[in-house]
Amino acid sequence: MTAYAIAHLRPTAPPVEDVLVYMERIQATLDPFGGSFLVHGATAEVREGEWPGALVMLAFPTLPKARAWYDSPAYQSLLPLRATHIPGDLILIDGVPPGYEAAETARRLREGAPR
């Protein structure tokens, strides 16, 4: 099942050199784990609530691969280049399986079954 790394970043200034270096090098940390960018640098069209900042969304073949990427020495050595200059939050999360239907989840919840 596809898994995702989702970051809500809140840059406060134009990117400094460290952030540009991070951007130049991050793909090499993703490649060994099958990671790829789905969203990076797009302007969000906010329809509900507030969304200060930027969204970055990565896809991985599995949640263990996403964890392995984040915990890898290659990424951990690169991370401070971004995190020092751009505050934010990052989550790793499983996607839904093929053919997922929200109505089926509602039915199971009505019956008291776990999601």
mmCIF file of N, CA and C in Angstrom:
data_model
loop_
_atom_site.group_PDB
_atom_site.id
_atom_site.type_symbol
_atom_site.label_atom_id
_atom_site.label_comp_id
_atom_site.label_asym_id
_atom_site.label_seq_id
_atom_site.Cartn_x
_atom_site.Cartn_y
_atom_site.Cartn_z
ATOM 1 N N MET A 1 0.844 -1.166 0.000
ATOM 2 C CA MET A 1 0.000 0.000 0.000
ATOM 3 C C MET A 1 0.897 1.239 0.000
ATOM 4 N N THR A 2 0.590 2.179 -0.832
ATOM 5 C CA THR A 2 1.372 3.408 -0.906
ATOM 6 C C THR A 2 1.300 4.159 0.421
ATOM 7 N N ALA A 3 2.433 4.704 0.819
ATOM 8 C CA ALA A 3 2.518 5.517 2.029
ATOM 9 C C ALA A 3 3.023 6.900 1.638
ATOM 10 N N TYR A 4 2.791 7.846 2.530
ATOM 11 C CA TYR A 4 3.114 9.228 2.223
ATOM 12 C C TYR A 4 3.883 9.887 3.362
ATOM 13 N N ALA A 5 4.767 10.780 2.989
ATOM 14 C CA ALA A 5 5.384 11.712 3.930
ATOM 15 C C ALA A 5 4.780 13.058 3.572
ATOM 16 N N ILE A 6 4.152 13.689 4.553
ATOM 17 C CA ILE A 6 3.473 14.960 4.319
ATOM 18 C C ILE A 6 4.073 15.992 5.263
ATOM 19 N N ALA A 7 4.583 17.061 4.683
ATOM 20 C CA ALA A 7 5.198 18.129 5.476
ATOM 21 C C ALA A 7 4.428 19.422 5.282
ATOM 22 N N HIS A 8 4.108 20.060 6.393
ATOM 23 C CA HIS A 8 3.523 21.400 6.383
ATOM 24 C C HIS A 8 4.635 22.334 6.852
ATOM 25 N N LEU A 9 5.234 23.040 5.909
ATOM 26 C CA LEU A 9 6.380 23.899 6.195
ATOM 27 C C LEU A 9 5.939 25.354 6.238
ATOM 28 N N ARG A 10 6.622 26.116 7.080
ATOM 29 C CA ARG A 10 6.285 27.522 7.226
ATOM 30 C C ARG A 10 7.524 28.396 7.041
ATOM 31 N N PRO A 11 7.942 28.566 5.787
ATOM 32 C CA PRO A 11 9.116 29.413 5.550
ATOM 33 C C PRO A 11 8.835 30.852 5.957
ATOM 34 N N THR A 12 9.858 31.495 6.487
ATOM 35 C CA THR A 12 9.698 32.869 6.946
ATOM 36 C C THR A 12 10.452 33.879 6.083
ATOM 37 N N ALA A 13 11.234 33.400 5.153
ATOM 38 C CA ALA A 13 12.035 34.291 4.303
ATOM 39 C C ALA A 13 12.374 33.550 3.009
ATOM 40 N N PRO A 14 12.932 34.265 2.024
ATOM 41 C CA PRO A 14 13.393 33.558 0.834
ATOM 42 C C PRO A 14 14.406 32.477 1.232
ATOM 43 N N PRO A 15 14.499 31.401 0.450
ATOM 44 C CA PRO A 15 15.401 30.299 0.828
ATOM 45 C C PRO A 15 16.860 30.740 0.920
ATOM 46 N N VAL A 16 17.510 30.302 1.991
ATOM 47 C CA VAL A 16 18.939 30.542 2.167
ATOM 48 C C VAL A 16 19.705 29.416 1.470
ATOM 49 N N GLU A 17 20.996 29.566 1.381
ATOM 50 C CA GLU A 17 21.839 28.584 0.671
ATOM 51 C C GLU A 17 21.655 27.166 1.209
ATOM 52 N N ASP A 18 21.569 27.000 2.536
ATOM 53 C CA ASP A 18 21.385 25.655 3.103
ATOM 54 C C ASP A 18 20.127 24.982 2.559
ATOM 55 N N VAL A 19 19.046 25.728 2.452
ATOM 56 C CA VAL A 19 17.786 25.166 1.960
ATOM 57 C C VAL A 19 17.915 24.794 0.482
ATOM 58 N N LEU A 20 18.600 25.602 -0.289
ATOM 59 C CA LEU A 20 18.810 25.280 -1.705
ATOM 60 C C LEU A 20 19.660 24.017 -1.857
ATOM 61 N N VAL A 21 20.664 23.866 -1.026
ATOM 62 C CA VAL A 21 21.492 22.648 -1.049
ATOM 63 C C VAL A 21 20.629 21.440 -0.674
ATOM 64 N N TYR A 22 19.798 21.588 0.352
ATOM 65 C CA TYR A 22 18.863 20.528 0.747
ATOM 66 C C TYR A 22 18.006 20.108 -0.442
ATOM 67 N N MET A 23 17.440 21.089 -1.140
ATOM 68 C CA MET A 23 16.583 20.803 -2.291
ATOM 69 C C MET A 23 17.354 20.098 -3.408
ATOM 70 N N GLU A 24 18.592 20.481 -3.599
ATOM 71 C CA GLU A 24 19.409 19.844 -4.644
ATOM 72 C C GLU A 24 19.752 18.398 -4.311
ATOM 73 N N ARG A 25 19.839 18.077 -3.038
ATOM 74 C CA ARG A 25 20.315 16.751 -2.630
ATOM 75 C C ARG A 25 19.237 15.774 -2.165
ATOM 76 N N ILE A 26 18.023 16.244 -1.920
ATOM 77 C CA ILE A 26 17.034 15.361 -1.313
ATOM 78 C C ILE A 26 16.660 14.171 -2.198
ATOM 79 N N GLN A 27 16.584 14.360 -3.506
ATOM 80 C CA GLN A 27 16.167 13.249 -4.372
ATOM 81 C C GLN A 27 17.087 12.044 -4.225
ATOM 82 N N ALA A 28 18.372 12.278 -4.058
ATOM 83 C CA ALA A 28 19.314 11.159 -3.889
ATOM 84 C C ALA A 28 19.018 10.363 -2.621
ATOM 85 N N THR A 29 18.398 11.009 -1.600
ATOM 86 C CA THR A 29 18.036 10.268 -0.388
ATOM 87 C C THR A 29 16.743 9.492 -0.582
ATOM 88 N N LEU A 30 15.888 9.939 -1.485
ATOM 89 C CA LEU A 30 14.613 9.279 -1.758
ATOM 90 C C LEU A 30 14.763 8.049 -2.648
ATOM 91 N N ASP A 31 15.641 8.138 -3.632
ATOM 92 C CA ASP A 31 15.766 7.093 -4.656
ATOM 93 C C ASP A 31 15.936 5.680 -4.101
ATOM 94 N N PRO A 32 16.813 5.437 -3.112
ATOM 95 C CA PRO A 32 16.980 4.065 -2.625
ATOM 96 C C PRO A 32 15.721 3.474 -1.977
ATOM 97 N N PHE A 33 14.750 4.319 -1.638
ATOM 98 C CA PHE A 33 13.539 3.862 -0.956
ATOM 99 C C PHE A 33 12.298 3.975 -1.836
ATOM 100 N N GLY A 34 12.504 4.294 -3.116
ATOM 101 C CA GLY A 34 11.381 4.405 -4.046
ATOM 102 C C GLY A 34 10.527 5.635 -3.809
ATOM 103 N N GLY A 35 11.086 6.657 -3.162
ATOM 104 C CA GLY A 35 10.328 7.867 -2.858
ATOM 105 C C GLY A 35 10.279 8.832 -4.026
ATOM 106 N N SER A 36 9.169 9.547 -4.129
ATOM 107 C CA SER A 36 9.027 10.549 -5.186
ATOM 108 C C SER A 36 8.145 11.695 -4.706
ATOM 109 N N PHE A 37 8.355 12.852 -5.281
ATOM 110 C CA PHE A 37 7.556 14.026 -4.952
ATOM 111 C C PHE A 37 6.193 13.945 -5.631
ATOM 112 N N LEU A 38 5.151 14.255 -4.888
ATOM 113 C CA LEU A 38 3.810 14.417 -5.442
ATOM 114 C C LEU A 38 3.410 15.886 -5.445
ATOM 115 N N VAL A 39 3.816 16.619 -4.399
ATOM 116 C CA VAL A 39 3.540 18.050 -4.286
ATOM 117 C C VAL A 39 4.800 18.713 -3.751
ATOM 118 N N HIS A 40 5.210 19.809 -4.392
ATOM 119 C CA HIS A 40 6.382 20.546 -3.920
ATOM 120 C C HIS A 40 6.339 21.951 -4.500
ATOM 121 N N GLY A 41 6.082 22.919 -3.648
ATOM 122 C CA GLY A 41 6.138 24.304 -4.091
ATOM 123 C C GLY A 41 4.876 24.838 -4.735
ATOM 124 N N ALA A 42 3.817 24.045 -4.800
ATOM 125 C CA ALA A 42 2.573 24.534 -5.397
ATOM 126 C C ALA A 42 1.855 25.458 -4.416
ATOM 127 N N THR A 43 1.135 26.418 -4.934
ATOM 128 C CA THR A 43 0.340 27.309 -4.105
ATOM 129 C C THR A 43 -0.972 26.610 -3.759
ATOM 130 N N ALA A 44 -1.284 26.555 -2.472
ATOM 131 C CA ALA A 44 -2.512 25.897 -2.028
ATOM 132 C C ALA A 44 -3.707 26.823 -2.228
ATOM 133 N N GLU A 45 -4.787 26.258 -2.691
ATOM 134 C CA GLU A 45 -6.055 26.981 -2.780
ATOM 135 C C GLU A 45 -6.849 26.586 -1.536
ATOM 136 N N VAL A 46 -6.859 27.448 -0.550
ATOM 137 C CA VAL A 46 -7.475 27.137 0.741
ATOM 138 C C VAL A 46 -8.982 27.338 0.628
ATOM 139 N N ARG A 47 -9.739 26.271 0.872
ATOM 140 C CA ARG A 47 -11.197 26.323 0.798
ATOM 141 C C ARG A 47 -11.859 26.292 2.171
ATOM 142 N N GLU A 48 -11.152 25.751 3.160
ATOM 143 C CA GLU A 48 -11.677 25.705 4.521
ATOM 144 C C GLU A 48 -10.535 25.987 5.480
ATOM 145 N N GLY A 49 -10.789 26.760 6.496
ATOM 146 C CA GLY A 49 -9.782 27.033 7.505
ATOM 147 C C GLY A 49 -8.645 27.887 6.982
ATOM 148 N N GLU A 50 -7.484 27.688 7.591
ATOM 149 C CA GLU A 50 -6.295 28.448 7.213
ATOM 150 C C GLU A 50 -5.176 27.478 6.883
ATOM 151 N N TRP A 51 -4.293 27.874 6.018
ATOM 152 C CA TRP A 51 -3.135 27.054 5.671
ATOM 153 C C TRP A 51 -1.927 27.969 5.491
ATOM 154 N N PRO A 52 -1.316 28.377 6.601
ATOM 155 C CA PRO A 52 -0.112 29.188 6.464
ATOM 156 C C PRO A 52 1.059 28.303 6.074
ATOM 157 N N GLY A 53 1.758 28.669 5.050
ATOM 158 C CA GLY A 53 2.938 27.904 4.682
ATOM 159 C C GLY A 53 2.769 27.111 3.409
ATOM 160 N N ALA A 54 3.561 26.064 3.316
ATOM 161 C CA ALA A 54 3.658 25.273 2.096
ATOM 162 C C ALA A 54 3.463 23.793 2.409
ATOM 163 N N LEU A 55 3.036 23.055 1.402
ATOM 164 C CA LEU A 55 2.844 21.619 1.524
ATOM 165 C C LEU A 55 3.868 20.903 0.657
ATOM 166 N N VAL A 56 4.488 19.883 1.237
ATOM 167 C CA VAL A 56 5.347 18.979 0.473
ATOM 168 C C VAL A 56 4.797 17.583 0.722
ATOM 169 N N MET A 57 4.582 16.836 -0.354
ATOM 170 C CA MET A 57 4.035 15.492 -0.222
ATOM 171 C C MET A 57 4.876 14.525 -1.047
ATOM 172 N N LEU A 58 5.337 13.475 -0.362
ATOM 173 C CA LEU A 58 6.156 12.447 -0.997
ATOM 174 C C LEU A 58 5.409 11.123 -0.962
ATOM 175 N N ALA A 59 5.631 10.279 -1.951
ATOM 176 C CA ALA A 59 5.034 8.942 -1.977
ATOM 177 C C ALA A 59 6.135 7.900 -1.880
ATOM 178 N N PHE A 60 5.828 6.807 -1.183
ATOM 179 C CA PHE A 60 6.728 5.668 -1.031
ATOM 180 C C PHE A 60 5.937 4.390 -1.274
ATOM 181 N N PRO A 61 6.598 3.326 -1.702
ATOM 182 C CA PRO A 61 5.876 2.073 -1.946
ATOM 183 C C PRO A 61 5.182 1.520 -0.699
ATOM 184 N N THR A 62 5.778 1.710 0.475
ATOM 185 C CA THR A 62 5.217 1.186 1.719
ATOM 186 C C THR A 62 5.583 2.104 2.880
ATOM 187 N N LEU A 63 4.885 1.952 3.991
ATOM 188 C CA LEU A 63 5.218 2.730 5.189
ATOM 189 C C LEU A 63 6.597 2.362 5.729
ATOM 190 N N PRO A 64 6.988 1.075 5.748
ATOM 191 C CA PRO A 64 8.360 0.770 6.180
ATOM 192 C C PRO A 64 9.430 1.453 5.321
ATOM 193 N N LYS A 65 9.182 1.596 4.021
ATOM 194 C CA LYS A 65 10.145 2.300 3.151
ATOM 195 C C LYS A 65 10.200 3.781 3.512
ATOM 196 N N ALA A 66 9.047 4.381 3.815
ATOM 197 C CA ALA A 66 9.015 5.795 4.212
ATOM 198 C C ALA A 66 9.783 5.988 5.514
ATOM 199 N N ARG A 67 9.574 5.092 6.464
ATOM 200 C CA ARG A 67 10.302 5.182 7.738
ATOM 201 C C ARG A 67 11.806 5.023 7.513
ATOM 202 N N ALA A 68 12.158 4.050 6.682
ATOM 203 C CA ALA A 68 13.579 3.790 6.417
ATOM 204 C C ALA A 68 14.231 5.009 5.767
ATOM 205 N N TRP A 69 13.513 5.677 4.851
ATOM 206 C CA TRP A 69 14.057 6.901 4.242
ATOM 207 C C TRP A 69 14.295 7.962 5.308
ATOM 208 N N TYR A 70 13.254 8.249 6.114
ATOM 209 C CA TYR A 70 13.374 9.322 7.103
ATOM 210 C C TYR A 70 14.498 9.038 8.094
ATOM 211 N N ASP A 71 14.632 7.798 8.511
ATOM 212 C CA ASP A 71 15.635 7.419 9.498
ATOM 213 C C ASP A 71 17.027 7.173 8.905
ATOM 214 N N SER A 72 17.128 7.179 7.578
ATOM 215 C CA SER A 72 18.404 6.863 6.936
ATOM 216 C C SER A 72 19.481 7.889 7.283
ATOM 217 N N PRO A 73 20.720 7.445 7.407
ATOM 218 C CA PRO A 73 21.816 8.389 7.656
ATOM 219 C C PRO A 73 21.895 9.479 6.579
ATOM 220 N N ALA A 74 21.606 9.122 5.332
ATOM 221 C CA ALA A 74 21.679 10.112 4.254
ATOM 222 C C ALA A 74 20.681 11.244 4.481
ATOM 223 N N TYR A 75 19.425 10.902 4.827
ATOM 224 C CA TYR A 75 18.448 11.954 5.036
ATOM 225 C C TYR A 75 18.687 12.685 6.354
ATOM 226 N N GLN A 76 19.003 11.973 7.404
ATOM 227 C CA GLN A 76 19.229 12.615 8.694
ATOM 228 C C GLN A 76 20.395 13.613 8.636
ATOM 229 N N SER A 77 21.398 13.332 7.811
ATOM 230 C CA SER A 77 22.506 14.287 7.695
ATOM 231 C C SER A 77 22.100 15.521 6.887
ATOM 232 N N LEU A 78 21.112 15.371 6.011
ATOM 233 C CA LEU A 78 20.642 16.473 5.179
ATOM 234 C C LEU A 78 19.572 17.322 5.887
ATOM 235 N N LEU A 79 18.768 16.701 6.710
ATOM 236 C CA LEU A 79 17.623 17.342 7.345
ATOM 237 C C LEU A 79 17.931 18.673 8.037
ATOM 238 N N PRO A 80 19.016 18.808 8.790
ATOM 239 C CA PRO A 80 19.265 20.092 9.460
ATOM 240 C C PRO A 80 19.401 21.281 8.501
ATOM 241 N N LEU A 81 19.789 21.037 7.263
ATOM 242 C CA LEU A 81 19.900 22.140 6.303
ATOM 243 C C LEU A 81 18.551 22.815 6.082
ATOM 244 N N ARG A 82 17.474 22.033 6.116
ATOM 245 C CA ARG A 82 16.132 22.594 5.966
ATOM 246 C C ARG A 82 15.542 22.973 7.316
ATOM 247 N N ALA A 83 15.599 22.060 8.281
ATOM 248 C CA ALA A 83 14.913 22.250 9.561
ATOM 249 C C ALA A 83 15.449 23.431 10.361
ATOM 250 N N THR A 84 16.692 23.773 10.195
ATOM 251 C CA THR A 84 17.276 24.910 10.891
ATOM 252 C C THR A 84 16.663 26.227 10.421
ATOM 253 N N HIS A 85 16.212 26.265 9.181
ATOM 254 C CA HIS A 85 15.752 27.517 8.576
ATOM 255 C C HIS A 85 14.252 27.588 8.323
ATOM 256 N N ILE A 86 13.606 26.416 8.222
ATOM 257 C CA ILE A 86 12.173 26.400 7.915
ATOM 258 C C ILE A 86 11.461 25.522 8.935
ATOM 259 N N PRO A 87 10.693 26.129 9.839
ATOM 260 C CA PRO A 87 9.939 25.315 10.784
ATOM 261 C C PRO A 87 8.805 24.584 10.073
ATOM 262 N N GLY A 88 8.423 23.463 10.638
ATOM 263 C CA GLY A 88 7.319 22.732 10.043
ATOM 264 C C GLY A 88 7.021 21.450 10.787
ATOM 265 N N ASP A 89 6.072 20.719 10.253
ATOM 266 C CA ASP A 89 5.638 19.443 10.793
ATOM 267 C C ASP A 89 5.715 18.411 9.674
ATOM 268 N N LEU A 90 6.037 17.168 10.026
ATOM 269 C CA LEU A 90 6.098 16.106 9.027
ATOM 270 C C LEU A 90 5.479 14.857 9.615
ATOM 271 N N ILE A 91 4.612 14.225 8.835
ATOM 272 C CA ILE A 91 4.018 12.960 9.245
ATOM 273 C C ILE A 91 4.285 11.908 8.185
ATOM 274 N N LEU A 92 4.326 10.655 8.607
ATOM 275 C CA LEU A 92 4.347 9.507 7.709
ATOM 276 C C LEU A 92 3.012 8.809 7.899
ATOM 277 N N ILE A 93 2.363 8.429 6.789
ATOM 278 C CA ILE A 93 1.022 7.851 6.904
ATOM 279 C C ILE A 93 0.757 6.899 5.748
ATOM 280 N N ASP A 94 0.061 5.815 6.058
ATOM 281 C CA ASP A 94 -0.374 4.880 5.021
ATOM 282 C C ASP A 94 -1.516 5.484 4.227
ATOM 283 N N GLY A 95 -1.544 5.183 2.948
ATOM 284 C CA GLY A 95 -2.679 5.552 2.114
ATOM 285 C C GLY A 95 -3.771 4.501 2.261
ATOM 286 N N VAL A 96 -4.776 4.592 1.431
ATOM 287 C CA VAL A 96 -5.845 3.599 1.443
ATOM 288 C C VAL A 96 -5.556 2.542 0.384
ATOM 289 N N PRO A 97 -6.077 1.332 0.565
ATOM 290 C CA PRO A 97 -5.847 0.286 -0.428
ATOM 291 C C PRO A 97 -6.632 0.554 -1.704
ATOM 292 N N PRO A 98 -6.230 -0.074 -2.801
ATOM 293 C CA PRO A 98 -7.003 0.072 -4.048
ATOM 294 C C PRO A 98 -8.462 -0.326 -3.815
ATOM 295 N N GLY A 99 -9.357 0.415 -4.402
ATOM 296 C CA GLY A 99 -10.778 0.104 -4.290
ATOM 297 C C GLY A 99 -11.425 0.572 -2.992
ATOM 298 N N TYR A 100 -10.706 1.342 -2.187
ATOM 299 C CA TYR A 100 -11.256 1.829 -0.921
ATOM 300 C C TYR A 100 -12.524 2.633 -1.163
ATOM 301 N N GLU A 101 -13.524 2.409 -0.306
ATOM 302 C CA GLU A 101 -14.765 3.182 -0.365
ATOM 303 C C GLU A 101 -15.119 3.681 1.031
ATOM 304 N N ALA A 102 -15.290 4.976 1.173
ATOM 305 C CA ALA A 102 -15.639 5.575 2.462
ATOM 306 C C ALA A 102 -16.970 5.039 2.981
ATOM 307 N N ALA A 103 -17.904 4.736 2.081
ATOM 308 C CA ALA A 103 -19.207 4.211 2.502
ATOM 309 C C ALA A 103 -19.043 2.886 3.251
ATOM 310 N N GLU A 104 -18.099 2.060 2.822
ATOM 311 C CA GLU A 104 -17.845 0.788 3.506
ATOM 312 C C GLU A 104 -17.299 1.036 4.908
ATOM 313 N N THR A 105 -16.433 2.009 5.065
ATOM 314 C CA THR A 105 -15.925 2.363 6.387
ATOM 315 C C THR A 105 -17.067 2.857 7.274
ATOM 316 N N ALA A 106 -17.973 3.664 6.734
ATOM 317 C CA ALA A 106 -19.127 4.141 7.496
ATOM 318 C C ALA A 106 -19.990 2.969 7.946
ATOM 319 N N ARG A 107 -20.214 2.015 7.053
ATOM 320 C CA ARG A 107 -21.025 0.843 7.406
ATOM 321 C C ARG A 107 -20.390 0.082 8.558
ATOM 322 N N ARG A 108 -19.074 -0.150 8.486
ATOM 323 C CA ARG A 108 -18.394 -0.891 9.539
ATOM 324 C C ARG A 108 -18.393 -0.126 10.851
ATOM 325 N N LEU A 109 -18.270 1.187 10.791
ATOM 326 C CA LEU A 109 -18.328 1.994 12.012
ATOM 327 C C LEU A 109 -19.710 1.922 12.654
ATOM 328 N N ARG A 110 -20.755 1.908 11.816
ATOM 329 C CA ARG A 110 -22.129 1.777 12.345
ATOM 330 C C ARG A 110 -22.298 0.448 13.074
ATOM 331 N N GLU A 111 -21.607 -0.565 12.583
ATOM 332 C CA GLU A 111 -21.713 -1.893 13.188
ATOM 333 C C GLU A 111 -20.785 -2.047 14.398
ATOM 334 N N GLY A 112 -19.996 -1.001 14.672
ATOM 335 C CA GLY A 112 -19.093 -1.056 15.818
ATOM 336 C C GLY A 112 -17.772 -1.719 15.537
ATOM 337 N N ALA A 113 -17.503 -1.979 14.259
ATOM 338 C CA ALA A 113 -16.221 -2.610 13.885
ATOM 339 C C ALA A 113 -15.138 -1.541 13.799
ATOM 340 N N PRO A 114 -13.887 -1.936 14.020
ATOM 341 C CA PRO A 114 -12.795 -0.951 13.859
ATOM 342 C C PRO A 114 -12.639 -0.573 12.384
ATOM 343 N N ARG A 115 -12.035 0.578 12.172
ATOM 344 C CA ARG A 115 -11.785 1.051 10.802
ATOM 345 C C ARG A 115 -10.983 0.030 10.082
#
